Amino acid sequence: MTRLRTTAVHGGREDLADLGVHALPLDLSTTYPVPDQAAGGRALQDLAEGAARAGSPVYARLHNPTVARFEQALAALEGTAAAVAFGSGMAAVTAVVQAACVLAGKPHVVAVRPLYGGTDHLLSSGLLGVRTTYATADRVADAITPDTGLVVVETPANPNLDLLDIAAVVARAGTVPVVVDNTFATPVLQNPAALGAAYVLHSATKYLGGHGDVLGGVVACAEERAAELRRIRIVTGAVLHPLGGYLLHRGLATLPLRVEAAQRTAVELARRLAGHPGVGLVRHPSLPGADPAGLVGTQMGGPGAVLAFTTREDPAAVVARLGLITPAVSLGSVDTLVEHPAALTHRLVPGAEREASGVPGDLLRLSAGLEDVEDLWADLDRALSGACERHYIKPSSSGERALVQTG
């Protein structure tokens, strides 16, 4: 078995030598010639029934070889038999709920907050014909009924970085499948399938792509579950575009290096923020007391590159004074991003329920990028110190970067 960094570079590329190419091929075909119509029909039937591949792709909604290579690579990193990619993270979440609940005739979900706001809203909306019970991790078993088809968790949690014991939740769920949103940890730091999770979900838009230029979602799981997800993807059309599959696969090669570098920065920023007078509470698994169950180092290989903190003044004012850090939703990009969850990603979660799950209205979420930590700290320090001037980084004629004061 190859190690993680080797798998990240070589996964899903096993057929390139036979093709006589070195770079990943990008197949943009929407349809494929089927001179033998009977054979084409058999291939279409196989794919419609959930097969991973067939004698012909037939049509791009059924199969695409570029996307399939990305799926193979991600499955190898997560240690699962298969993975199924979708056009977005929310399309992936939707397909899992449809497979585990709607198709199985078990229209009840148990979910542990906090979750990504879009997932929370989907589960609360009733749009998919399911009802959801929210429970704490230690009360999952109490919330399960004979109609429960799925348990939904996210760890580290979005946006407050709560950690939960995946194996313990799986044990409490019993025969009910558990889906773990592994977006924050990535397969570099955590492999939920090894701990019993039935589905491992990623918003591939984040760390897997890593450059803020591709939208996608992916679910790693056993082949039997993957077949159900493929059937749903074909019928609903929630496919990942081949260019997205290409960019996500290319992103995997540098995933370990990016996650490790951003994590180092996040650890240092969390340490400094914890001592800043403009900051209240800092949330990051590296901080003292943040991981009472000792999950970092056992379940997780590290604390991750996302942190959160409350501000002593209006968080919107703090964000407005940032010059280098990008104020934007999403995370996992090469540049550092900051957002106000109560105003943006978790806006559709009812305020009282959001607060009760540990996401206060003055919380900011920061995703550390690959910039120099000293430049990031200078930007944060100015913003948190209530400076009235706005600063930004401007390259000088000599190539050195200089701070420029405006206003």
mmCIF file of C-alpha atoms in Angstrom:
data_model
loop_
_atom_site.group_PDB
_atom_site.id
_atom_site.type_symbol
_atom_site.label_atom_id
_atom_site.label_comp_id
_atom_site.label_asym_id
_atom_site.label_seq_id
_atom_site.Cartn_x
_atom_site.Cartn_y
_atom_site.Cartn_z
ATOM 1 C CA MET A 1 0.000 0.000 0.000
ATOM 2 C CA THR A 2 1.423 3.378 -0.991
ATOM 3 C CA ARG A 3 1.592 6.262 1.449
ATOM 4 C CA LEU A 4 -0.693 9.279 1.301
ATOM 5 C CA ARG A 5 1.504 11.679 -0.653
ATOM 6 C CA THR A 6 2.280 9.029 -3.263
ATOM 7 C CA THR A 7 -1.398 8.139 -3.607
ATOM 8 C CA ALA A 8 -2.284 11.819 -3.951
ATOM 9 C CA VAL A 9 0.107 12.157 -6.888
ATOM 10 C CA HIS A 10 -0.538 8.836 -8.655
ATOM 11 C CA GLY A 11 -4.139 7.911 -7.778
ATOM 12 C CA GLY A 12 -6.492 7.615 -10.723
ATOM 13 C CA ARG A 13 -3.656 7.779 -13.245
ATOM 14 C CA GLU A 14 -3.149 4.053 -13.693
ATOM 15 C CA ASP A 15 -4.219 4.047 -17.364
ATOM 16 C CA LEU A 16 -2.129 7.015 -18.512
ATOM 17 C CA ALA A 17 0.879 4.920 -19.594
ATOM 18 C CA ASP A 18 -1.333 2.731 -21.781
ATOM 19 C CA LEU A 19 -2.800 5.875 -23.305
ATOM 20 C CA GLY A 20 0.709 7.165 -23.988
ATOM 21 C CA VAL A 21 0.213 10.438 -22.117
ATOM 22 C CA HIS A 22 1.677 12.030 -19.001
ATOM 23 C CA ALA A 23 -0.805 14.806 -18.176
ATOM 24 C CA LEU A 24 -4.392 13.969 -17.271
ATOM 25 C CA PRO A 25 -6.609 13.702 -20.364
ATOM 26 C CA LEU A 26 -9.664 15.952 -20.487
ATOM 27 C CA ASP A 27 -12.592 14.337 -22.325
ATOM 28 C CA LEU A 28 -15.229 16.958 -23.121
ATOM 29 C CA SER A 29 -17.442 14.676 -25.201
ATOM 30 C CA THR A 30 -21.162 14.931 -24.545
ATOM 31 C CA THR A 31 -21.913 11.816 -26.601
ATOM 32 C CA TYR A 32 -19.991 8.782 -27.835
ATOM 33 C CA PRO A 33 -20.324 6.809 -31.090
ATOM 34 C CA VAL A 34 -22.187 3.526 -30.676
ATOM 35 C CA PRO A 35 -21.938 1.786 -34.073
ATOM 36 C CA ASP A 36 -23.275 -1.383 -32.463
ATOM 37 C CA GLN A 37 -26.620 -0.086 -31.214
ATOM 38 C CA ALA A 38 -27.435 -3.268 -29.314
ATOM 39 C CA ALA A 39 -24.121 -3.144 -27.460
ATOM 40 C CA GLY A 40 -24.712 0.546 -26.796
ATOM 41 C CA GLY A 41 -28.099 -0.260 -25.335
ATOM 42 C CA ARG A 42 -26.578 -2.866 -23.016
ATOM 43 C CA ALA A 43 -23.971 -0.317 -21.882
ATOM 44 C CA LEU A 44 -26.680 2.261 -21.217
ATOM 45 C CA GLN A 45 -28.633 -0.277 -19.166
ATOM 46 C CA ASP A 46 -25.560 -1.192 -17.109
ATOM 47 C CA LEU A 47 -24.777 2.436 -16.336
ATOM 48 C CA ALA A 48 -28.399 3.277 -15.546
ATOM 49 C CA GLU A 49 -28.365 0.433 -13.011
ATOM 50 C CA GLY A 50 -25.342 1.960 -11.268
ATOM 51 C CA ALA A 51 -22.346 0.263 -12.849
ATOM 52 C CA ALA A 52 -19.051 2.116 -12.488
ATOM 53 C CA ARG A 53 -18.213 1.538 -16.153
ATOM 54 C CA ALA A 54 -19.598 -0.190 -19.212
ATOM 55 C CA GLY A 55 -18.676 -1.083 -22.783
ATOM 56 C CA SER A 56 -19.290 2.512 -23.846
ATOM 57 C CA PRO A 57 -19.922 5.758 -21.930
ATOM 58 C CA VAL A 58 -22.810 6.323 -24.388
ATOM 59 C CA TYR A 59 -23.632 9.822 -23.071
ATOM 60 C CA ALA A 60 -21.858 12.201 -20.681
ATOM 61 C CA ARG A 61 -24.708 12.187 -18.151
ATOM 62 C CA LEU A 62 -24.099 8.450 -17.738
ATOM 63 C CA HIS A 63 -20.311 8.372 -17.507
ATOM 64 C CA ASN A 64 -17.230 10.464 -18.192
ATOM 65 C CA PRO A 65 -13.694 9.028 -18.061
ATOM 66 C CA THR A 66 -12.116 12.259 -16.765
ATOM 67 C CA VAL A 67 -14.536 12.393 -13.832
ATOM 68 C CA ALA A 68 -14.090 8.654 -13.241
ATOM 69 C CA ARG A 69 -10.335 9.083 -12.787
ATOM 70 C CA PHE A 70 -10.927 11.742 -10.127
ATOM 71 C CA GLU A 71 -13.374 9.413 -8.377
ATOM 72 C CA GLN A 72 -10.830 6.591 -8.361
ATOM 73 C CA ALA A 73 -8.177 8.879 -6.916
ATOM 74 C CA LEU A 74 -10.418 10.213 -4.145
ATOM 75 C CA ALA A 75 -11.582 6.703 -3.215
ATOM 76 C CA ALA A 76 -7.944 5.652 -2.894
ATOM 77 C CA LEU A 77 -7.242 8.568 -0.550
ATOM 78 C CA GLU A 78 -10.314 7.819 1.599
ATOM 79 C CA GLY A 79 -9.715 4.073 1.620
ATOM 80 C CA THR A 80 -13.053 3.153 0.080
ATOM 81 C CA ALA A 81 -13.990 0.922 -2.839
ATOM 82 C CA ALA A 82 -15.584 3.746 -4.801
ATOM 83 C CA ALA A 83 -16.461 7.412 -4.968
ATOM 84 C CA VAL A 84 -19.154 9.287 -6.869
ATOM 85 C CA ALA A 85 -18.707 12.909 -7.950
ATOM 86 C CA PHE A 86 -21.437 15.528 -8.324
ATOM 87 C CA GLY A 87 -21.808 19.045 -9.651
ATOM 88 C CA SER A 88 -21.635 20.587 -6.170
ATOM 89 C CA GLY A 89 -21.334 19.664 -2.524
ATOM 90 C CA MET A 90 -25.059 20.238 -2.040
ATOM 91 C CA ALA A 91 -25.845 17.915 -4.941
ATOM 92 C CA ALA A 92 -23.747 15.282 -3.179
ATOM 93 C CA VAL A 93 -25.587 15.812 0.137
ATOM 94 C CA THR A 94 -28.924 15.622 -1.648
ATOM 95 C CA ALA A 95 -28.008 12.347 -3.361
ATOM 96 C CA VAL A 96 -26.955 10.741 -0.066
ATOM 97 C CA VAL A 97 -30.264 11.681 1.574
ATOM 98 C CA GLN A 98 -32.176 10.396 -1.452
ATOM 99 C CA ALA A 99 -30.280 7.098 -1.448
ATOM 100 C CA ALA A 100 -30.373 6.416 2.291
ATOM 101 C CA CYS A 101 -33.838 7.790 3.045
ATOM 102 C CA VAL A 102 -36.053 8.277 -0.002
ATOM 103 C CA LEU A 103 -35.125 5.118 -1.927
ATOM 104 C CA ALA A 104 -34.952 3.079 1.277
ATOM 105 C CA GLY A 105 -38.375 4.246 2.446
ATOM 106 C CA LYS A 106 -36.950 5.609 5.706
ATOM 107 C CA PRO A 107 -37.811 9.315 5.669
ATOM 108 C CA HIS A 108 -36.239 10.298 8.982
ATOM 109 C CA VAL A 109 -32.805 11.864 9.510
ATOM 110 C CA VAL A 110 -30.892 12.378 12.730
ATOM 111 C CA ALA A 111 -28.395 15.227 12.488
ATOM 112 C CA VAL A 112 -25.814 16.659 14.858
ATOM 113 C CA ARG A 113 -25.342 20.424 14.776
ATOM 114 C CA PRO A 114 -23.502 22.484 13.833
ATOM 115 C CA LEU A 115 -23.434 21.558 10.165
ATOM 116 C CA TYR A 116 -22.724 23.584 7.071
ATOM 117 C CA GLY A 117 -25.646 26.010 6.784
ATOM 118 C CA GLY A 118 -26.740 24.705 3.380
ATOM 119 C CA THR A 119 -26.929 21.148 4.676
ATOM 120 C CA ASP A 120 -28.802 22.285 7.774
ATOM 121 C CA HIS A 121 -31.303 24.210 5.659
ATOM 122 C CA LEU A 122 -31.822 21.287 3.252
ATOM 123 C CA LEU A 123 -32.552 18.890 6.111
ATOM 124 C CA SER A 124 -34.888 21.368 7.821
ATOM 125 C CA SER A 125 -36.784 22.396 4.695
ATOM 126 C CA GLY A 126 -38.628 19.147 4.033
ATOM 127 C CA LEU A 127 -37.782 19.607 0.354
ATOM 128 C CA LEU A 128 -36.702 15.978 -0.013
ATOM 129 C CA GLY A 129 -39.674 14.601 1.880
ATOM 130 C CA VAL A 130 -37.709 13.818 5.019
ATOM 131 C CA ARG A 131 -38.089 15.034 8.561
ATOM 132 C CA THR A 132 -35.057 15.754 10.710
ATOM 133 C CA THR A 133 -34.381 15.421 14.410
ATOM 134 C CA TYR A 134 -31.396 17.387 15.684
ATOM 135 C CA ALA A 135 -29.540 15.756 18.554
ATOM 136 C CA THR A 136 -26.228 16.076 20.345
ATOM 137 C CA ALA A 137 -23.652 13.445 19.512
ATOM 138 C CA ASP A 138 -24.199 11.590 22.773
ATOM 139 C CA ARG A 139 -27.982 11.396 22.198
ATOM 140 C CA VAL A 140 -27.977 10.032 18.650
ATOM 141 C CA ALA A 141 -29.221 6.616 19.758
ATOM 142 C CA ASP A 142 -32.165 8.194 21.595
ATOM 143 C CA ALA A 143 -33.229 10.071 18.457
ATOM 144 C CA ILE A 144 -33.259 7.052 16.132
ATOM 145 C CA THR A 145 -36.625 5.540 15.194
ATOM 146 C CA PRO A 146 -37.584 2.610 12.924
ATOM 147 C CA ASP A 147 -37.982 5.192 10.121
ATOM 148 C CA THR A 148 -34.463 6.610 10.471
ATOM 149 C CA GLY A 149 -32.476 6.201 7.278
ATOM 150 C CA LEU A 150 -29.433 8.361 7.961
ATOM 151 C CA VAL A 151 -27.330 10.038 10.635
ATOM 152 C CA VAL A 152 -25.593 13.233 9.477
ATOM 153 C CA VAL A 153 -22.498 14.656 11.185
ATOM 154 C CA GLU A 154 -19.630 16.975 10.346
ATOM 155 C CA THR A 155 -16.279 16.979 12.115
ATOM 156 C CA PRO A 156 -14.526 19.353 12.482
ATOM 157 C CA ALA A 157 -17.839 21.170 12.419
ATOM 158 C CA ASN A 158 -18.619 24.164 10.258
ATOM 159 C CA PRO A 159 -18.103 26.842 11.464
ATOM 160 C CA ASN A 160 -17.060 26.423 15.118
ATOM 161 C CA LEU A 161 -14.602 23.514 14.741
ATOM 162 C CA ASP A 162 -16.379 21.213 17.214
ATOM 163 C CA LEU A 163 -14.945 17.705 17.107
ATOM 164 C CA LEU A 164 -16.928 14.530 17.594
ATOM 165 C CA ASP A 165 -15.892 10.903 17.957
ATOM 166 C CA ILE A 166 -16.910 9.275 14.671
ATOM 167 C CA ALA A 167 -16.570 5.689 15.892
ATOM 168 C CA ALA A 168 -18.727 6.490 18.921
ATOM 169 C CA VAL A 169 -21.463 8.031 16.754
ATOM 170 C CA VAL A 170 -21.355 5.036 14.407
ATOM 171 C CA ALA A 171 -21.777 2.713 17.382
ATOM 172 C CA ARG A 172 -24.755 4.725 18.645
ATOM 173 C CA ALA A 173 -26.313 4.705 15.181
ATOM 174 C CA GLY A 174 -26.304 0.904 15.081
ATOM 175 C CA THR A 175 -27.565 -0.290 11.701
ATOM 176 C CA VAL A 176 -28.386 3.230 10.496
ATOM 177 C CA PRO A 177 -25.774 4.502 8.008
ATOM 178 C CA VAL A 178 -23.741 7.548 9.028
ATOM 179 C CA VAL A 179 -22.554 10.227 6.623
ATOM 180 C CA VAL A 180 -19.562 12.292 7.742
ATOM 181 C CA ASP A 181 -18.843 15.607 6.071
ATOM 182 C CA ASN A 182 -15.054 15.445 5.877
ATOM 183 C CA THR A 183 -14.574 18.747 4.036
ATOM 184 C CA PHE A 184 -12.621 20.516 6.790
ATOM 185 C CA ALA A 185 -10.297 17.611 7.575
ATOM 186 C CA THR A 186 -9.822 16.204 4.049
ATOM 187 C CA PRO A 187 -8.457 12.669 3.605
ATOM 188 C CA VAL A 188 -5.059 14.063 4.561
ATOM 189 C CA LEU A 189 -6.112 14.376 8.206
ATOM 190 C CA GLN A 190 -9.070 12.009 8.637
ATOM 191 C CA ASN A 191 -10.601 8.900 7.056
ATOM 192 C CA PRO A 192 -14.128 8.406 8.431
ATOM 193 C CA ALA A 193 -14.772 5.199 6.479
ATOM 194 C CA ALA A 194 -12.064 3.470 8.521
ATOM 195 C CA LEU A 195 -14.089 4.392 11.615
ATOM 196 C CA GLY A 196 -17.326 2.914 10.296
ATOM 197 C CA ALA A 197 -18.904 5.789 8.371
ATOM 198 C CA ALA A 198 -21.043 4.569 5.458
ATOM 199 C CA TYR A 199 -20.577 7.749 3.419
ATOM 200 C CA VAL A 200 -17.672 10.224 3.438
ATOM 201 C CA LEU A 201 -18.745 13.509 1.894
ATOM 202 C CA HIS A 202 -16.679 16.409 0.581
ATOM 203 C CA SER A 203 -17.512 19.765 -0.819
ATOM 204 C CA ALA A 204 -14.767 19.262 -3.393
ATOM 205 C CA THR A 205 -14.957 22.982 -4.132
ATOM 206 C CA LYS A 206 -12.859 23.535 -1.018
ATOM 207 C CA TYR A 207 -9.547 21.784 -0.315
ATOM 208 C CA LEU A 208 -9.722 19.124 -3.021
ATOM 209 C CA GLY A 209 -9.746 21.755 -5.758
ATOM 210 C CA GLY A 210 -7.819 24.184 -3.605
ATOM 211 C CA HIS A 211 -7.696 27.194 -5.909
ATOM 212 C CA GLY A 212 -11.204 28.648 -5.784
ATOM 213 C CA ASP A 213 -11.901 27.890 -9.432
ATOM 214 C CA VAL A 214 -13.988 24.715 -9.506
ATOM 215 C CA LEU A 215 -17.352 23.666 -8.050
ATOM 216 C CA GLY A 216 -17.985 20.049 -7.129
ATOM 217 C CA GLY A 217 -18.941 17.460 -4.543
ATOM 218 C CA VAL A 218 -17.918 13.848 -4.002
ATOM 219 C CA VAL A 219 -18.984 10.924 -1.819
ATOM 220 C CA ALA A 220 -16.629 8.048 -0.973
ATOM 221 C CA CYS A 221 -18.292 4.786 0.021
ATOM 222 C CA ALA A 222 -18.670 1.061 -0.642
ATOM 223 C CA GLU A 223 -19.447 -0.016 -4.206
ATOM 224 C CA GLU A 224 -23.003 -1.074 -3.345
ATOM 225 C CA ARG A 225 -23.808 2.404 -2.023
ATOM 226 C CA ALA A 226 -21.936 4.036 -4.902
ATOM 227 C CA ALA A 227 -24.176 2.221 -7.380
ATOM 228 C CA GLU A 228 -27.248 3.780 -5.758
ATOM 229 C CA LEU A 229 -25.651 7.220 -5.911
ATOM 230 C CA ARG A 230 -24.799 6.784 -9.593
ATOM 231 C CA ARG A 231 -28.411 5.841 -10.358
ATOM 232 C CA ILE A 232 -29.565 9.020 -8.653
ATOM 233 C CA ARG A 233 -26.957 11.131 -10.408
ATOM 234 C CA ILE A 234 -28.029 9.809 -13.817
ATOM 235 C CA VAL A 235 -31.733 10.427 -13.220
ATOM 236 C CA THR A 236 -31.354 13.859 -11.592
ATOM 237 C CA GLY A 237 -28.561 15.045 -13.873
ATOM 238 C CA ALA A 238 -26.419 16.204 -10.939
ATOM 239 C CA VAL A 239 -23.233 15.465 -12.874
ATOM 240 C CA LEU A 240 -19.799 16.999 -12.471
ATOM 241 C CA HIS A 241 -18.554 18.694 -15.628
ATOM 242 C CA PRO A 242 -15.416 17.040 -17.072
ATOM 243 C CA LEU A 243 -13.402 20.243 -16.653
ATOM 244 C CA GLY A 244 -14.361 20.196 -12.978
ATOM 245 C CA GLY A 245 -13.253 16.574 -12.715
ATOM 246 C CA TYR A 246 -9.946 17.463 -14.368
ATOM 247 C CA LEU A 247 -9.277 20.403 -12.030
ATOM 248 C CA LEU A 248 -10.242 18.440 -8.924
ATOM 249 C CA HIS A 249 -8.025 15.511 -9.904
ATOM 250 C CA ARG A 250 -5.123 17.857 -10.572
ATOM 251 C CA GLY A 251 -5.727 19.477 -7.177
ATOM 252 C CA LEU A 252 -5.318 16.170 -5.343
ATOM 253 C CA ALA A 253 -1.628 15.965 -6.262
ATOM 254 C CA THR A 254 -0.787 18.939 -4.033
ATOM 255 C CA LEU A 255 -3.511 18.376 -1.432
ATOM 256 C CA PRO A 256 -1.235 17.023 1.342
ATOM 257 C CA LEU A 257 1.292 19.839 0.914
ATOM 258 C CA ARG A 258 -1.394 22.531 0.889
ATOM 259 C CA VAL A 259 -3.250 21.158 3.911
ATOM 260 C CA GLU A 260 -0.083 20.735 5.950
ATOM 261 C CA ALA A 261 1.213 24.241 5.137
ATOM 262 C CA ALA A 262 -2.152 25.927 5.800
ATOM 263 C CA GLN A 263 -2.533 23.966 9.029
ATOM 264 C CA ARG A 264 0.790 25.301 10.338
ATOM 265 C CA THR A 265 -0.408 28.823 9.662
ATOM 266 C CA ALA A 266 -3.775 28.198 11.327
ATOM 267 C CA VAL A 267 -2.102 26.856 14.475
ATOM 268 C CA GLU A 268 0.054 29.965 14.752
ATOM 269 C CA LEU A 269 -2.798 32.375 14.039
ATOM 270 C CA ALA A 270 -5.023 30.644 16.590
ATOM 271 C CA ARG A 271 -2.282 30.953 19.209
ATOM 272 C CA ARG A 272 -1.828 34.669 18.559
ATOM 273 C CA LEU A 273 -5.544 35.433 18.317
ATOM 274 C CA ALA A 274 -6.091 33.795 21.706
ATOM 275 C CA GLY A 275 -3.989 36.554 23.249
ATOM 276 C CA HIS A 276 -5.332 39.502 21.270
ATOM 277 C CA PRO A 277 -7.370 42.091 23.216
ATOM 278 C CA GLY A 278 -9.806 42.506 20.328
ATOM 279 C CA VAL A 279 -10.738 38.826 20.377
ATOM 280 C CA GLY A 280 -13.074 36.936 22.682
ATOM 281 C CA LEU A 281 -13.227 33.171 22.166
ATOM 282 C CA VAL A 282 -10.946 31.357 19.717
ATOM 283 C CA ARG A 283 -11.948 27.959 18.346
ATOM 284 C CA HIS A 284 -9.268 25.647 16.924
ATOM 285 C CA PRO A 285 -8.500 22.042 17.896
ATOM 286 C CA SER A 286 -4.859 22.924 18.567
ATOM 287 C CA LEU A 287 -5.681 25.195 21.515
ATOM 288 C CA PRO A 288 -5.557 24.009 25.141
ATOM 289 C CA GLY A 289 -8.844 22.442 26.197
ATOM 290 C CA ALA A 290 -10.260 22.362 22.654
ATOM 291 C CA ASP A 291 -9.934 18.605 22.267
ATOM 292 C CA PRO A 292 -10.873 16.966 25.582
ATOM 293 C CA ALA A 293 -11.415 13.554 23.978
ATOM 294 C CA GLY A 294 -7.938 13.546 22.449
ATOM 295 C CA LEU A 295 -9.206 13.076 18.893
ATOM 296 C CA VAL A 296 -6.331 14.995 17.311
ATOM 297 C CA GLY A 297 -3.553 12.469 16.970
ATOM 298 C CA THR A 298 -5.940 9.505 17.052
ATOM 299 C CA GLN A 299 -8.971 10.110 14.852
ATOM 300 C CA MET A 300 -7.387 13.114 13.136
ATOM 301 C CA GLY A 301 -3.831 13.509 11.940
ATOM 302 C CA GLY A 302 -3.808 17.205 12.816
ATOM 303 C CA PRO A 303 -6.036 20.105 13.896
ATOM 304 C CA GLY A 304 -6.743 21.443 10.409
ATOM 305 C CA ALA A 305 -6.456 24.798 8.696
ATOM 306 C CA VAL A 306 -9.785 26.419 9.622
ATOM 307 C CA LEU A 307 -10.312 28.405 12.823
ATOM 308 C CA ALA A 308 -13.012 30.618 14.258
ATOM 309 C CA PHE A 309 -13.066 33.488 16.733
ATOM 310 C CA THR A 310 -15.438 36.002 18.251
ATOM 311 C CA THR A 311 -14.722 39.723 18.140
ATOM 312 C CA ARG A 312 -15.215 42.365 20.831
ATOM 313 C CA GLU A 313 -16.728 44.777 18.322
ATOM 314 C CA ASP A 314 -19.050 44.342 15.375
ATOM 315 C CA PRO A 315 -17.529 41.524 13.289
ATOM 316 C CA ALA A 316 -18.594 43.296 10.102
ATOM 317 C CA ALA A 317 -16.430 46.267 11.067
ATOM 318 C CA VAL A 318 -13.447 43.983 11.641
ATOM 319 C CA VAL A 319 -13.899 42.319 8.256
ATOM 320 C CA ALA A 320 -14.239 45.699 6.537
ATOM 321 C CA ARG A 321 -10.779 46.727 7.806
ATOM 322 C CA LEU A 322 -9.002 43.681 6.377
ATOM 323 C CA GLY A 323 -6.840 44.360 3.354
ATOM 324 C CA LEU A 324 -4.940 41.184 2.539
ATOM 325 C CA ILE A 325 -7.377 38.531 3.758
ATOM 326 C CA THR A 326 -10.261 37.995 1.357
ATOM 327 C CA PRO A 327 -13.759 38.489 2.818
ATOM 328 C CA ALA A 328 -15.657 35.655 1.110
ATOM 329 C CA VAL A 329 -17.545 32.460 1.765
ATOM 330 C CA SER A 330 -15.953 29.091 0.968
ATOM 331 C CA LEU A 331 -12.635 27.829 2.325
ATOM 332 C CA GLY A 332 -9.653 25.656 1.507
ATOM 333 C CA SER A 333 -8.226 27.960 -1.152
ATOM 334 C CA VAL A 334 -4.598 28.998 -1.545
ATOM 335 C CA ASP A 335 -5.579 32.440 -0.252
ATOM 336 C CA THR A 336 -6.901 33.130 3.245
ATOM 337 C CA LEU A 337 -10.655 33.684 3.443
ATOM 338 C CA VAL A 338 -12.792 35.070 6.256
ATOM 339 C CA GLU A 339 -16.576 35.206 6.607
ATOM 340 C CA HIS A 340 -19.296 35.985 9.137
ATOM 341 C CA PRO A 341 -21.370 32.770 9.426
ATOM 342 C CA ALA A 342 -24.440 34.371 11.034
ATOM 343 C CA ALA A 343 -24.686 36.770 8.094
ATOM 344 C CA LEU A 344 -23.726 34.392 5.299
ATOM 345 C CA THR A 345 -23.168 30.604 5.377
ATOM 346 C CA HIS A 346 -25.482 30.020 8.356
ATOM 347 C CA ARG A 347 -27.970 32.798 7.691
ATOM 348 C CA LEU A 348 -30.787 30.327 6.942
ATOM 349 C CA VAL A 349 -30.327 28.453 10.230
ATOM 350 C CA PRO A 350 -32.791 29.914 12.783
ATOM 351 C CA GLY A 351 -30.908 32.252 15.130
ATOM 352 C CA ALA A 352 -31.831 30.560 18.397
ATOM 353 C CA GLU A 353 -30.949 27.133 17.034
ATOM 354 C CA ARG A 354 -27.702 28.422 15.577
ATOM 355 C CA GLU A 355 -26.708 29.987 18.902
ATOM 356 C CA ALA A 356 -27.665 26.832 20.802
ATOM 357 C CA SER A 357 -25.366 24.757 18.589
ATOM 358 C CA GLY A 358 -22.367 26.902 19.476
ATOM 359 C CA VAL A 359 -22.368 29.425 16.640
ATOM 360 C CA PRO A 360 -22.778 32.905 18.176
ATOM 361 C CA GLY A 361 -23.627 35.964 16.127
ATOM 362 C CA ASP A 362 -20.196 37.532 16.615
ATOM 363 C CA LEU A 363 -18.224 34.544 15.314
ATOM 364 C CA LEU A 364 -15.893 34.873 12.320
ATOM 365 C CA ARG A 365 -14.606 31.831 10.423
ATOM 366 C CA LEU A 366 -11.125 31.997 8.908
ATOM 367 C CA SER A 367 -9.643 29.542 6.433
ATOM 368 C CA ALA A 368 -5.862 29.862 6.445
ATOM 369 C CA GLY A 369 -4.211 29.965 3.041
ATOM 370 C CA LEU A 370 -0.619 29.748 1.877
ATOM 371 C CA GLU A 371 0.493 33.345 2.464
ATOM 372 C CA ASP A 372 3.275 34.231 4.873
ATOM 373 C CA VAL A 373 1.912 34.018 8.399
ATOM 374 C CA GLU A 374 3.459 37.361 9.387
ATOM 375 C CA ASP A 375 1.595 39.179 6.610
ATOM 376 C CA LEU A 376 -1.662 37.544 7.667
ATOM 377 C CA TRP A 377 -1.080 38.414 11.302
ATOM 378 C CA ALA A 378 -0.296 42.047 10.480
ATOM 379 C CA ASP A 379 -3.605 42.281 8.610
ATOM 380 C CA LEU A 380 -5.597 40.638 11.425
ATOM 381 C CA ASP A 381 -3.903 42.697 14.127
ATOM 382 C CA ARG A 382 -4.728 45.984 12.390
ATOM 383 C CA ALA A 383 -8.329 44.964 11.771
ATOM 384 C CA LEU A 384 -8.866 43.770 15.331
ATOM 385 C CA SER A 385 -7.121 46.754 16.881
ATOM 386 C CA GLY A 386 -9.726 49.142 15.521
ATOM 387 C CA ALA A 387 -7.397 50.998 13.154
ATOM 388 C CA CYS A 388 -9.277 53.599 11.108
ATOM 389 C CA GLU A 389 -7.055 53.208 8.058
ATOM 390 C CA ARG A 390 -7.386 50.427 5.558
ATOM 391 C CA HIS A 391 -4.188 48.764 4.402
ATOM 392 C CA TYR A 392 -3.384 46.605 1.471
ATOM 393 C CA ILE A 393 -0.356 44.815 0.061
ATOM 394 C CA LYS A 394 1.197 46.382 -3.015
ATOM 395 C CA PRO A 395 4.227 45.055 -4.909
ATOM 396 C CA SER A 396 7.032 47.584 -5.156
ATOM 397 C CA SER A 397 9.159 48.196 -8.224
ATOM 398 C CA SER A 398 11.867 45.999 -6.698
ATOM 399 C CA GLY A 399 9.460 43.089 -6.316
ATOM 400 C CA GLU A 400 9.226 43.463 -2.526
ATOM 401 C CA ARG A 401 5.778 43.909 -1.016
ATOM 402 C CA ALA A 402 5.025 47.070 0.899
ATOM 403 C CA LEU A 403 2.146 48.092 3.137
ATOM 404 C CA VAL A 404 0.231 51.040 1.698
ATOM 405 C CA GLN A 405 -2.044 53.111 3.917
ATOM 406 C CA THR A 406 -5.211 54.605 2.496
ATOM 407 C CA GLY A 407 -8.042 56.737 3.839
#
